[in-house]
PDB file of C-alpha atoms in Angstrom:
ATOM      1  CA  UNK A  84      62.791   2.014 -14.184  1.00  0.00           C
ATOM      2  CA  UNK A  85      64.831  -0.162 -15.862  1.00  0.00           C
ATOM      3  CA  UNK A  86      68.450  -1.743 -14.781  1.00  0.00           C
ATOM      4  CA  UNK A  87      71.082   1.077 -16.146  1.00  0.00           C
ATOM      5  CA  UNK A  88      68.590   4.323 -16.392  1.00  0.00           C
ATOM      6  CA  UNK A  89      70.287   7.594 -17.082  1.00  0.00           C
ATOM      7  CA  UNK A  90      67.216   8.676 -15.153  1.00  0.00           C
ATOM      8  CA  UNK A  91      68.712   7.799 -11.987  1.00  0.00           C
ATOM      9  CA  UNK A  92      69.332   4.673  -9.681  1.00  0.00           C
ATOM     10  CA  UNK A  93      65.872   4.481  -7.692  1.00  0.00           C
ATOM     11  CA  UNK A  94      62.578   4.309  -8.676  1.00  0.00           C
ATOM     12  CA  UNK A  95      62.422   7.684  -6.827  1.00  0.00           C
ATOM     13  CA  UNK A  96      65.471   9.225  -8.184  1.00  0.00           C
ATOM     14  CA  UNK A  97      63.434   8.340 -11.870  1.00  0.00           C
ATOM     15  CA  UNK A  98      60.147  10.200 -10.734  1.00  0.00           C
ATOM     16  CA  UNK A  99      61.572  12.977  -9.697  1.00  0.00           C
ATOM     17  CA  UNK A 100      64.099  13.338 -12.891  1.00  0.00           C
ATOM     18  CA  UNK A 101      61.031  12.944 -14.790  1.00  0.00           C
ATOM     19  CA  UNK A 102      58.867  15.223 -13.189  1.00  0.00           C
ATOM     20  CA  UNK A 103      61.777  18.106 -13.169  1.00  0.00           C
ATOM     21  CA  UNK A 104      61.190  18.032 -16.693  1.00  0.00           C
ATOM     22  CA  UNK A 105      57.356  17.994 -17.072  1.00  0.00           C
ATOM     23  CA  UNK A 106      56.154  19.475 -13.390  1.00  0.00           C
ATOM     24  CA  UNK A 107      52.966  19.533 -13.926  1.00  0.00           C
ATOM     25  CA  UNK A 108      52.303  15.885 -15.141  1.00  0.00           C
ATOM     26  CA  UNK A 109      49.360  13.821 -13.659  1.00  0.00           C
ATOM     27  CA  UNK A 110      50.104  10.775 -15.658  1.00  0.00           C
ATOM     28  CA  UNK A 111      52.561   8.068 -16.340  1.00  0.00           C
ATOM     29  CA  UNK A 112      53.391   5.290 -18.710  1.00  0.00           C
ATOM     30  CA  UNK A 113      56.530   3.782 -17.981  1.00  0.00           C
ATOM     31  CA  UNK A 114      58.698   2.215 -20.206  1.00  0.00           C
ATOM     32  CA  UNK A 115      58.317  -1.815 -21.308  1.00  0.00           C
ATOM     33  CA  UNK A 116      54.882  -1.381 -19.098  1.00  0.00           C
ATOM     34  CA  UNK A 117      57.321  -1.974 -15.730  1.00  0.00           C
ATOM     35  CA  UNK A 118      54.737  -1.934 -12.669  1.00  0.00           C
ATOM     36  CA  UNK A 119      53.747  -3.204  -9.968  1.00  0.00           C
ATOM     37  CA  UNK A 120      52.304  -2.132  -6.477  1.00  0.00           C
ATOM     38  CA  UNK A 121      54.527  -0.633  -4.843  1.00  0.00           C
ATOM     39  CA  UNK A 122      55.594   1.652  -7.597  1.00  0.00           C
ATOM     40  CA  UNK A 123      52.058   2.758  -7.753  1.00  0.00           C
ATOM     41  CA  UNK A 124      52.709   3.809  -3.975  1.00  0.00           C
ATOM     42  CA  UNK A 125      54.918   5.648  -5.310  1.00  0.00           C
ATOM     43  CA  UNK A 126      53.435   7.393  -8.287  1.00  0.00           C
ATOM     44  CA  UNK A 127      50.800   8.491  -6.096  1.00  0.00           C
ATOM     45  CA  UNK A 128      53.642   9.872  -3.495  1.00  0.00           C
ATOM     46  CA  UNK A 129      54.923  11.849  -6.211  1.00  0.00           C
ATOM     47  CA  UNK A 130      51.769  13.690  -7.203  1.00  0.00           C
ATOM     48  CA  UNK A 131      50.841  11.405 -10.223  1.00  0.00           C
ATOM     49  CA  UNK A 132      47.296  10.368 -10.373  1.00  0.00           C
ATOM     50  CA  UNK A 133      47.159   8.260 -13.771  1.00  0.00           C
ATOM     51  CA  UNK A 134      48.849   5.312 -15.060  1.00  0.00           C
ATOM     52  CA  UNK A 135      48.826   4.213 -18.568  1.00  0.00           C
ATOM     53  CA  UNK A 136      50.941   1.262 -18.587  1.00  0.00           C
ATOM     54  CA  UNK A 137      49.046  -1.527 -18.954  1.00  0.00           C
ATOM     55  CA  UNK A 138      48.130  -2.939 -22.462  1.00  0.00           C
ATOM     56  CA  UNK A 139      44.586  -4.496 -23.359  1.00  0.00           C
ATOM     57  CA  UNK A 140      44.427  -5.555 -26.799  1.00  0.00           C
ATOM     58  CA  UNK A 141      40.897  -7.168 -27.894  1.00  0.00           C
ATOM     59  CA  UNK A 142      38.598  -6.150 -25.230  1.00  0.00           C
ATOM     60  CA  UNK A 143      35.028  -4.732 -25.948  1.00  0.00           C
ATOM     61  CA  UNK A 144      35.549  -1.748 -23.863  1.00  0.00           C
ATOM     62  CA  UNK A 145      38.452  -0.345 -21.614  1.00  0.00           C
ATOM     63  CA  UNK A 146      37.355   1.679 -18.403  1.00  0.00           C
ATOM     64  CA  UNK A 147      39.413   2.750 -15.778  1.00  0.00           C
ATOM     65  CA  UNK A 148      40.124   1.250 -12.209  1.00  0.00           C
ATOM     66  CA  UNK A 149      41.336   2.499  -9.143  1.00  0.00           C
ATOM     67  CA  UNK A 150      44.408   1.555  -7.025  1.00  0.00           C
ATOM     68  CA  UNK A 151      43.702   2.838  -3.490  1.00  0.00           C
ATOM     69  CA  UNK A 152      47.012   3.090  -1.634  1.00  0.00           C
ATOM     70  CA  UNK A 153      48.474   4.988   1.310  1.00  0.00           C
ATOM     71  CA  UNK A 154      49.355   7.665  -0.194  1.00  0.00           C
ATOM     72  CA  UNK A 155      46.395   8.654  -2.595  1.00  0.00           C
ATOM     73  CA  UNK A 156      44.514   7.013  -5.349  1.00  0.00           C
ATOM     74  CA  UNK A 157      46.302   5.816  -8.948  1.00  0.00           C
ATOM     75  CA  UNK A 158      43.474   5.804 -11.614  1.00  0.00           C
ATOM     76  CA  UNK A 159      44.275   3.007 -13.958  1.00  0.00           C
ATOM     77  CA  UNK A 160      44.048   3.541 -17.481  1.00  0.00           C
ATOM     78  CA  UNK A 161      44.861   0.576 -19.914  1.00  0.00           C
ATOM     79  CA  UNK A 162      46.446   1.340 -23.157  1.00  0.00           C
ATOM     80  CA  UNK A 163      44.606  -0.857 -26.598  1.00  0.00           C
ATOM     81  CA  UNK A 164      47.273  -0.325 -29.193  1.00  0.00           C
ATOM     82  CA  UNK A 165      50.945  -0.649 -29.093  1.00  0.00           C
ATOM     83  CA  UNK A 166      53.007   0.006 -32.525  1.00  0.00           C
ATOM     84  CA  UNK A 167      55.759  -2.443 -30.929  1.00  0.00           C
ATOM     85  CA  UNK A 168      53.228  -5.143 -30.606  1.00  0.00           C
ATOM     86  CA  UNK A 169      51.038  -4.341 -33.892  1.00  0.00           C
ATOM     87  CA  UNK A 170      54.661  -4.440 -36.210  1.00  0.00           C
ATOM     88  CA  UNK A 171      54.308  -8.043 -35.338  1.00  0.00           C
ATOM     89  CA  UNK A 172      50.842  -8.566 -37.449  1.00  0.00           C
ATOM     90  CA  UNK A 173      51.472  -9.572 -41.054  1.00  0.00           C
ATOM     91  CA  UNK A 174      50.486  -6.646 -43.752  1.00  0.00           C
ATOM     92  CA  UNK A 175      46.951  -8.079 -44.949  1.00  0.00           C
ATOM     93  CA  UNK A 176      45.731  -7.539 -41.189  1.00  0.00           C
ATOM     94  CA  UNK A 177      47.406  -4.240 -39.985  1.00  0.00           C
ATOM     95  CA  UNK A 178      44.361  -2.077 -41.055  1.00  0.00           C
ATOM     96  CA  UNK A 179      41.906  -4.897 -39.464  1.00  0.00           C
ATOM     97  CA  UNK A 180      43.083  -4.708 -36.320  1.00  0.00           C
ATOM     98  CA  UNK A 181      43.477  -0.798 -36.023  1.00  0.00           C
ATOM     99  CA  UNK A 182      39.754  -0.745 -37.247  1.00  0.00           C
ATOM    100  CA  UNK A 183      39.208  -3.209 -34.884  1.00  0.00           C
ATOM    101  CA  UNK A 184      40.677  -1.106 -32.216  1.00  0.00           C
ATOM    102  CA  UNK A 185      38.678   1.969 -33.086  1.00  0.00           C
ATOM    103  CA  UNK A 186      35.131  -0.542 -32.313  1.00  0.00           C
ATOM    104  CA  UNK A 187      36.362  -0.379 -28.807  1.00  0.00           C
ATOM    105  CA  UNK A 188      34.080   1.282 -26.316  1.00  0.00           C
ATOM    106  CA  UNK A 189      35.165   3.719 -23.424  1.00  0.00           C
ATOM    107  CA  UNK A 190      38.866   5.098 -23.435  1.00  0.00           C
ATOM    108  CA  UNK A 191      40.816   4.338 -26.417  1.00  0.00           C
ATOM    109  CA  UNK A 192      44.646   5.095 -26.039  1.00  0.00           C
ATOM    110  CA  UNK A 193      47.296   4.401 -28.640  1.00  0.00           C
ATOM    111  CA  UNK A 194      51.081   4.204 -28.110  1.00  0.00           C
ATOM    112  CA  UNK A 195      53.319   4.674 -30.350  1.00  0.00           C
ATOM    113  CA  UNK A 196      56.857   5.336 -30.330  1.00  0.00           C
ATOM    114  CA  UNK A 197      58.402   8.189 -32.063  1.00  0.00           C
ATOM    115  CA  UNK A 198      61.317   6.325 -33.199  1.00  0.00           C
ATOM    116  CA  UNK A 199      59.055   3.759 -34.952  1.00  0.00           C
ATOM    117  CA  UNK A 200      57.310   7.123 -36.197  1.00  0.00           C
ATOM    118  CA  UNK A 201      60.843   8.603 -37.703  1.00  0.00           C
ATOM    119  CA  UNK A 202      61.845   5.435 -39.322  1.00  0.00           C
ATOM    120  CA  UNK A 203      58.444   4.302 -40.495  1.00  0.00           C
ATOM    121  CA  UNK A 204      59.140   0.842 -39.241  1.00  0.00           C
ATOM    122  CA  UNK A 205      57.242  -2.092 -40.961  1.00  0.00           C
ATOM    123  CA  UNK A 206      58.347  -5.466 -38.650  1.00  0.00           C
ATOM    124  CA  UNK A 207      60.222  -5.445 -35.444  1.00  0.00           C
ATOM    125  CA  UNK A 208      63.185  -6.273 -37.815  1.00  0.00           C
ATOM    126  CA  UNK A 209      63.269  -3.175 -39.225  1.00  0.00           C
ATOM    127  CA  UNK A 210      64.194  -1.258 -35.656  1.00  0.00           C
ATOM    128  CA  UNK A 211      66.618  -4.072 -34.366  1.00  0.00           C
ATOM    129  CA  UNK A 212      68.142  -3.592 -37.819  1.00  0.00           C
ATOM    130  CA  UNK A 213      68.515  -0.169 -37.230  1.00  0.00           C
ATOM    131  CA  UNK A 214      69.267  -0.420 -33.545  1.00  0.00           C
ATOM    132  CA  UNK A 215      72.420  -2.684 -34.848  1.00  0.00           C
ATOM    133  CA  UNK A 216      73.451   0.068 -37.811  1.00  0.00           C
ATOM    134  CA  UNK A 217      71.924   3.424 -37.170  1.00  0.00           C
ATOM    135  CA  UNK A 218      74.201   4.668 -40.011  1.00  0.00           C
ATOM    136  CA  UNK A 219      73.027   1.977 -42.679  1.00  0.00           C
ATOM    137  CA  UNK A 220      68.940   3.167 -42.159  1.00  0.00           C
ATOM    138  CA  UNK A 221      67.011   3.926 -45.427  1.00  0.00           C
ATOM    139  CA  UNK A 222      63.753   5.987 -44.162  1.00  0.00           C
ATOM    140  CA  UNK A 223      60.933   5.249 -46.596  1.00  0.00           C
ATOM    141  CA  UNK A 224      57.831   7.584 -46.116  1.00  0.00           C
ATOM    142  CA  UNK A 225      56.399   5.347 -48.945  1.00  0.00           C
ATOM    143  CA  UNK A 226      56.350   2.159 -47.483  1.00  0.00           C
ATOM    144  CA  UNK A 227      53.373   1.275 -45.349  1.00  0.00           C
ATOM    145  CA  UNK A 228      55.244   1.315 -41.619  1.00  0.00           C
ATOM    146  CA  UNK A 229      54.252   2.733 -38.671  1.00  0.00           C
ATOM    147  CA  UNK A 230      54.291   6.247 -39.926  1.00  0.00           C
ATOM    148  CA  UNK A 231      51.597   5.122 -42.566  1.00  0.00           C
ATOM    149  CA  UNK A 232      49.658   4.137 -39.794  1.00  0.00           C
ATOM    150  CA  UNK A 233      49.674   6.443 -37.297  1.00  0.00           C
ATOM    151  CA  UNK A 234      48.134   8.848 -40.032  1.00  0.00           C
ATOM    152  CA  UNK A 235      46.044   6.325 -40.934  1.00  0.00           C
ATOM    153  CA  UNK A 236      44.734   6.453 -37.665  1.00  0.00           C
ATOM    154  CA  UNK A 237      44.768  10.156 -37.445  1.00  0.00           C
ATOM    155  CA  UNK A 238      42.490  10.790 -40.946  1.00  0.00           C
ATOM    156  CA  UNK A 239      40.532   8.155 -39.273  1.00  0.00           C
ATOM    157  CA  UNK A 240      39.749  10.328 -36.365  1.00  0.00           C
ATOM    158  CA  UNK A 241      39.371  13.386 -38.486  1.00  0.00           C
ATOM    159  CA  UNK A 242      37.051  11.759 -41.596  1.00  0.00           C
ATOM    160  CA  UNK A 243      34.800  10.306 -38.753  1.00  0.00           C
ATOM    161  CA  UNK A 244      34.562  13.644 -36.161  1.00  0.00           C
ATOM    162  CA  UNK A 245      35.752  11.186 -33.547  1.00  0.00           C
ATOM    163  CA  UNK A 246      36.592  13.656 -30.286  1.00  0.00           C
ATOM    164  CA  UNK A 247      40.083  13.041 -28.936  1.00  0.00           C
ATOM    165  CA  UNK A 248      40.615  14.396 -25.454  1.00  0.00           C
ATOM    166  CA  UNK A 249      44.464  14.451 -22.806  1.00  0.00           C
ATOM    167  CA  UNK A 250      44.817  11.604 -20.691  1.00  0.00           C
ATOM    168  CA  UNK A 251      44.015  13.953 -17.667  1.00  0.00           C
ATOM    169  CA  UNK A 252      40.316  14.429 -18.656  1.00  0.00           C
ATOM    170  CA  UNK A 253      39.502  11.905 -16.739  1.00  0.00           C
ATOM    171  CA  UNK A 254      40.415  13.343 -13.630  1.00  0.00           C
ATOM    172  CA  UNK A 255      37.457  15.737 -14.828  1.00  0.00           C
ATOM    173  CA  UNK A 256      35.060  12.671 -15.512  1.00  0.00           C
ATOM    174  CA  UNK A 257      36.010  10.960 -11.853  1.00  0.00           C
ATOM    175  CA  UNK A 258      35.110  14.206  -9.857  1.00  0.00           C
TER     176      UNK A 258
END
């Protein structure tokens, strides 16, 4: 939704582009969390029933709420972790506050990129550095980036029996 999409001009030409390519999507997180009402009017005109773009970091718990509109109802689901914003904490808290996350009660959704994923980013640096000299990149599975801790995360969840369910279970829970 952003000025210069290759998605299309409108905020309707981008919905539809996007759903042509996943048809049966009933969620949404847009890019840089762009929202606002009437593009939940929207959503909901196009079939989409969950949005995922708003980010709660630090809260106890995260539950959904609902946007009533004209044409339908958007359920609300706020994302907790965001590997753009946690490439900001210094190294001696990056495992804190994903730990920290996981204490979270209710819905706990993580975003992370998958360019941040390839090149294992460790600061913000690291991807505008790329960004400015794709061809001059060093990938370091070593180094403790945001590859490290998405599996970090993932053993986590595995090592604990946490359950991990889609986004559109909880269409199933709001029945």
């Amino acid at each position: 939704f952003l000025p210069n999409s290759t998605q299309g001009k409108t905020e309707d030409e981008i919905i539809e582009y996007c759903l042509k390519l996943a048809p049966n999507a009933k969620s949404v997180r847009t890019h840089c969390v762009y929202q606002y009402g009437a593009l939940y009017e929207k959503l909901s005109r196009h079939g989409l029933m969950i949005d995922s773009s708003y980010f709660l970091s630090g809260y106890n718990e995260i539950l959904p709420c609902y946007y009533h509109n004209t044409n339908g109802t958007l359920i609300k689901v706020p994302f907790i972790f965001a590997d753009d914003y946690f490439l900001t904490f210094a190294e001696d808290r990056k495992v804190q506050v994903l730990e920290d996350s996981l204490k979270t009660r209710g819905y706990l959704i993580y975003d992370f990129h998958p360019v941040h994923l390839f090149l294992n980013n460790i600061t913000s640096e690291d991807y505008a550095k790329y960004k400015s000299s794709p061809n001059n990149t060093t990938i370091d599975y070593s180094k403790k980036g945001a590859y490290f801790y998405f599996n970090y995360l993932i053993n986590y969840i595995k090592t604990n029996k946490l359950e991990t369910l889609k986004l559109s279970s909880i269409l199933n829970d709001n029945d």
